[in-house]
Amino acid sequence: MGKLDGKVALISGGARGQGAVEAAVFAREGAKVVFGDVRDDEGRKVEAAIRAEGGHAVYLHLDVASEADWQRAVHTAVERYGRLDVLVNNAGVVGSRAEVLETGPAELLACYATNVFGPVRVTRAFVPLLRRSANPRVVMVSSGLGSFAVTTDPSRIESRIVALGYPSSKSALNMITTQYAKALPEFRVNVVDPGYTATDLNGHSGPQTVEQGTDAIVELATIGPDGPTGGYFDRTGPLAW
Ligand code: NAD
């Protein structure tokens, strides 16, 4: 028996990288997986691969920065399933690689549109459907770069990154997570640092495999109603804010 048998899960940014692995793992665990991205050709290939394994997957074109796309996704989920059990806000971009002093509001806005406003847009849109679940779970995909503790610890590789956009977008996402957890006490809302993982996001420089990167995400997507909420985790356990 799978950990997500009969559950309906929605993943943003599922056409490649960690999101694609999350979609495949959730389907193997028995979930009906709806996943969206802006890379339609890749998304459809992931959908076909999951279906070839006997899994249930539906790919949709979903830009988290587009209100219209998400309204359409909600409509699809309502029509097909009538509820949502698991939402993973996984889509993310590095954004501008400009130096700190070269980074202005326009560069920040481009990064925040996906990493901050995206999860807010998507979560708000799906709360009514999540309320129809017996055990609604929301997983936000952040980064160690969003942690003040990690980025000020000289023993951590994240402390050597000096940038305004991506790290501050993930710090904002961390705070947004704890506020949603307080506003939705009947939900389990948690945020994850996948760890430094080999994906296109970092030119495949990360030492972890994508499967290792998704460990904590899968764990929090499958917790029971007595599991944690408002927490920040990596694959080894709780992470300092
Ligand atoms: P990736 O680049 O392989 O995948 C990101 C996916 O998000 C892509 O398929 C991309 O098309 C999609 N995406 C980007 N903008 C989008 C939008 N506006 N709407 C919908 N989809 C969009 O990177 P990844 O490493 O798999 O990243 C997944 C998440 O993990 C991100 O939130 C990232 O910030 C986070 N993360 C990654 C690492 C790492 O080392 N790879 C570390 C910490 C956190």
Coordinates of C-alpha atoms and ligand atoms in Angstrom, one line a residue:
M1 CA 0.0 0.0 0.0
G2 CA 1.3 3.4 -0.9
K3 CA 1.7 6.3 1.5
L4 CA -0.6 8.5 -0.8
D5 CA -3.1 5.9 -1.9
G6 CA -6.1 7.7 -3.4
K7 CA -4.8 11.2 -2.4
V8 CA -4.8 14.1 -4.8
A9 CA -1.5 16.0 -5.1
L10 CA -0.6 19.2 -6.9
I11 CA 3.0 20.2 -7.6
S12 CA 4.2 23.4 -9.2
G13 CA 7.3 23.3 -11.4
G14 CA 7.1 19.6 -12.1
A15 CA 8.6 19.4 -15.6
R16 CA 12.2 18.9 -14.5
G17 CA 14.5 18.7 -11.6
Q18 CA 13.1 17.9 -8.2
G19 CA 9.5 18.6 -9.1
A20 CA 9.6 15.9 -11.8
V21 CA 10.9 13.4 -9.2
E22 CA 8.3 14.5 -6.7
A23 CA 5.6 13.8 -9.3
A24 CA 6.9 10.3 -10.0
V25 CA 7.4 9.4 -6.4
F26 CA 3.9 10.6 -5.4
A27 CA 2.4 8.6 -8.3
R28 CA 4.3 5.5 -7.2
E29 CA 2.9 6.1 -3.7
G30 CA -0.6 5.9 -5.1
A31 CA -1.4 9.6 -5.6
K32 CA -3.4 11.2 -8.4
V33 CA -0.8 13.8 -9.4
V34 CA -1.5 17.0 -11.1
F35 CA 1.6 19.0 -11.9
G36 CA 2.2 22.2 -13.7
D37 CA 5.1 24.1 -15.3
V38 CA 6.0 26.5 -18.1
R39 CA 8.0 23.8 -20.0
D40 CA 5.2 22.0 -21.7
D41 CA 7.2 19.6 -23.8
E42 CA 9.2 18.4 -20.8
G43 CA 6.1 18.3 -18.6
R44 CA 4.3 16.0 -21.1
K45 CA 7.3 13.7 -21.2
V46 CA 7.2 13.4 -17.4
E47 CA 3.4 12.7 -17.6
A48 CA 3.9 10.0 -20.2
A49 CA 6.7 8.3 -18.2
I50 CA 4.6 8.2 -15.1
R51 CA 1.6 6.8 -17.0
A52 CA 3.9 4.2 -18.6
E53 CA 4.7 3.0 -15.1
G54 CA 0.9 2.7 -14.4
G55 CA 0.8 6.0 -12.3
H56 CA -1.9 8.7 -12.5
A57 CA -0.5 12.0 -13.7
V58 CA -2.0 15.0 -15.4
Y59 CA 0.3 17.8 -16.7
L60 CA -1.1 21.3 -17.1
H61 CA 0.5 24.5 -18.4
L62 CA 0.8 26.5 -15.1
D63 CA 2.9 29.6 -14.7
V64 CA 2.8 30.4 -11.0
A65 CA 3.2 34.1 -11.9
S66 CA -0.1 34.0 -13.9
E67 CA -3.4 34.3 -12.1
A68 CA -5.3 33.0 -15.1
D69 CA -3.3 29.8 -15.3
W70 CA -4.0 29.0 -11.7
Q71 CA -7.7 29.7 -11.9
R72 CA -7.8 27.2 -14.8
A73 CA -5.9 24.7 -12.6
V74 CA -8.3 25.1 -9.7
H75 CA -11.2 24.6 -12.2
T76 CA -9.6 21.4 -13.5
A77 CA -9.0 20.0 -10.0
V78 CA -12.5 20.8 -8.9
E79 CA -14.0 19.2 -12.0
R80 CA -11.8 16.0 -11.9
Y81 CA -11.2 15.4 -8.2
G82 CA -13.4 17.7 -6.1
R83 CA -10.6 18.1 -3.5
L84 CA -6.9 18.4 -2.9
D85 CA -4.9 16.6 -0.2
V86 CA -1.3 17.7 -0.9
L87 CA 0.1 21.0 -2.4
V88 CA 3.8 21.3 -3.1
N89 CA 4.9 24.8 -4.0
N90 CA 8.1 23.7 -5.7
A91 CA 8.6 26.0 -8.7
G92 CA 11.5 28.3 -8.1
V93 CA 14.1 30.4 -10.0
V94 CA 17.5 31.8 -9.1
G95 CA 16.6 35.0 -10.8
S96 CA 19.2 37.7 -11.5
R97 CA 22.8 36.8 -10.7
A98 CA 23.7 40.5 -10.5
E99 CA 26.0 41.7 -7.7
V100 CA 24.3 42.9 -4.5
L101 CA 24.9 46.6 -5.4
E102 CA 23.8 46.1 -8.9
T103 CA 20.5 44.5 -7.8
G104 CA 17.5 46.8 -7.8
P105 CA 13.7 46.4 -7.4
A106 CA 13.3 45.2 -10.9
E107 CA 15.7 42.3 -10.4
L108 CA 14.0 41.5 -7.1
L109 CA 10.6 41.6 -8.5
A110 CA 11.5 39.1 -11.3
C111 CA 12.7 36.6 -8.6
Y112 CA 9.9 37.3 -6.2
A113 CA 7.2 36.8 -8.9
T114 CA 7.9 33.1 -8.9
N115 CA 9.5 32.4 -5.5
V116 CA 7.3 34.5 -3.2
F117 CA 4.1 35.7 -5.0
G118 CA 3.8 32.3 -6.8
P119 CA 3.3 30.2 -3.6
V120 CA 1.0 32.9 -2.2
R121 CA -1.1 32.9 -5.4
V122 CA -1.3 29.1 -5.6
T123 CA -1.9 28.4 -1.9
R124 CA -4.7 31.0 -1.7
A125 CA -6.3 29.5 -4.9
F126 CA -6.2 26.0 -3.5
V127 CA -7.2 26.5 0.2
P128 CA -10.9 25.9 -0.5
L129 CA -10.1 22.6 -2.2
L130 CA -7.6 21.6 0.5
R131 CA -10.3 22.3 3.2
R132 CA -12.2 19.4 1.6
S133 CA -9.3 17.0 2.5
A134 CA -9.3 15.0 5.7
N135 CA -5.6 15.8 6.2
P136 CA -4.5 18.8 4.1
R137 CA -0.8 19.3 3.7
V138 CA 1.1 22.1 2.1
V139 CA 4.9 21.9 1.5
M140 CA 6.8 25.0 0.6
V141 CA 10.2 24.4 -1.2
S142 CA 12.6 27.0 0.2
S143 CA 16.4 26.7 0.6
G144 CA 19.1 26.9 3.2
L145 CA 19.8 30.2 1.6
G146 CA 16.6 31.5 3.2
S147 CA 17.9 30.7 6.7
F148 CA 19.6 33.4 8.8
A149 CA 21.2 30.7 10.9
V150 CA 22.6 28.8 7.9
T151 CA 23.8 31.8 5.9
T152 CA 25.7 33.2 9.0
D153 CA 27.3 29.9 9.8
P154 CA 30.9 29.9 8.3
S155 CA 30.9 26.1 8.2
R156 CA 28.0 26.1 5.7
I157 CA 28.6 26.6 2.0
E158 CA 25.5 28.9 1.9
S159 CA 27.4 31.5 4.0
R160 CA 29.7 32.1 1.0
I161 CA 26.8 33.2 -1.3
V162 CA 26.4 37.0 -1.4
A163 CA 23.2 37.9 -3.2
L164 CA 20.0 39.9 -2.6
G165 CA 17.3 38.2 -4.7
Y166 CA 17.1 34.5 -4.2
P167 CA 18.1 34.3 -0.5
S168 CA 15.7 37.0 0.5
S169 CA 12.9 35.5 -1.6
K170 CA 13.3 32.2 0.3
S171 CA 13.5 34.0 3.7
A172 CA 10.2 35.6 2.8
L173 CA 8.8 32.2 1.9
N174 CA 9.9 30.8 5.3
M175 CA 7.9 33.6 7.1
I176 CA 4.9 33.2 4.8
T177 CA 4.9 29.4 5.7
T178 CA 4.8 30.1 9.4
Q179 CA 2.0 32.6 9.0
Y180 CA -0.1 30.2 6.8
A181 CA 0.5 27.5 9.5
K182 CA -0.9 29.8 12.1
A183 CA -3.8 30.9 9.9
L184 CA -4.7 27.3 9.0
P185 CA -4.3 25.3 12.2
E186 CA -6.2 22.3 10.7
F187 CA -3.6 22.1 7.9
R188 CA 0.0 20.8 8.1
V189 CA 2.0 23.6 6.5
N190 CA 5.8 23.2 6.4
V191 CA 8.8 24.5 4.6
V192 CA 11.8 22.5 3.3
D193 CA 15.4 23.1 2.4
P194 CA 16.1 20.3 -0.2
G195 CA 19.9 20.8 0.2
Y196 CA 22.4 21.5 -2.5
T197 CA 21.2 19.2 -5.3
A198 CA 22.3 18.7 -8.9
T199 CA 19.7 20.3 -11.1
D200 CA 19.5 22.9 -13.9
L201 CA 19.0 25.6 -11.2
N202 CA 22.7 25.4 -10.3
G203 CA 24.2 24.0 -13.5
H204 CA 24.2 20.5 -11.9
S205 CA 26.9 21.6 -9.4
G206 CA 25.1 20.3 -6.3
P207 CA 26.5 17.1 -4.6
Q208 CA 23.1 15.6 -3.8
T209 CA 21.0 13.5 -6.2
V210 CA 17.5 14.8 -7.1
E211 CA 16.1 11.8 -5.1
Q212 CA 18.1 13.0 -2.0
G213 CA 16.8 16.5 -2.6
T214 CA 13.2 15.4 -2.5
D215 CA 13.5 13.2 0.6
A216 CA 12.2 15.9 3.0
I217 CA 9.5 17.0 0.6
V218 CA 8.2 13.5 0.3
E219 CA 8.3 13.0 4.0
L220 CA 6.3 16.2 4.8
A221 CA 3.9 15.5 1.9
T222 CA 3.0 12.2 3.6
I223 CA 2.8 13.1 7.3
G224 CA -0.3 12.3 9.3
P225 CA -2.7 14.8 10.9
D226 CA -0.6 14.7 14.1
G227 CA 2.6 15.7 12.2
P228 CA 4.4 19.0 12.6
T229 CA 3.2 22.3 11.2
G230 CA 4.9 25.6 10.8
G231 CA 8.3 23.8 10.8
Y232 CA 11.5 24.2 8.6
F233 CA 13.2 20.9 7.7
D234 CA 16.0 19.5 5.6
R235 CA 16.5 15.7 5.0
T236 CA 18.2 15.3 8.3
G237 CA 15.5 16.9 10.5
P238 CA 14.6 20.4 11.8
L239 CA 16.6 23.3 10.5
A240 CA 17.4 26.6 12.3
W241 CA 15.6 29.6 10.9
Ligands
NAD1 P1 15.0 23.2 -11.7 O1 15.4 24.5 -12.3 O2 15.5 21.9 -12.2 O3 13.4 23.1 -11.6 C1 12.6 24.2 -11.4 C2 11.3 24.0 -12.1 O4 10.4 25.2 -11.8 C3 11.5 24.0 -13.7 O5 10.9 23.0 -14.3 C4 11.0 25.4 -14.1 O6 10.5 25.4 -15.4 C5 9.8 25.6 -13.1 N1 9.4 27.0 -13.0 C6 10.2 28.1 -12.9 N2 9.5 29.2 -12.9 C7 8.2 28.8 -13.0 C8 6.9 29.4 -13.0 N3 6.8 30.8 -13.0 N4 5.8 28.7 -13.0 C9 5.8 27.3 -13.1 N5 7.0 26.7 -13.1 C10 8.1 27.4 -13.0 O7 15.4 23.4 -10.1 P2 15.2 22.5 -8.8 O8 16.5 22.5 -8.2 O9 14.4 21.3 -9.1 O10 14.2 23.5 -8.0 C11 13.1 23.1 -7.3 C12 12.9 23.9 -6.0 O11 14.0 23.6 -5.1 C13 13.1 25.5 -6.3 O12 12.1 26.1 -5.5 C14 14.5 25.8 -5.8 O13 14.6 27.1 -5.3 C15 14.6 24.8 -4.6 N6 16.0 24.5 -4.2 C16 16.9 23.9 -5.0 C17 18.1 23.6 -4.6 C18 19.2 23.0 -5.5 O14 20.3 22.8 -5.0 N7 18.8 22.5 -6.6 C19 18.5 24.0 -3.3 C20 17.6 24.6 -2.5 C21 16.3 24.9 -2.9

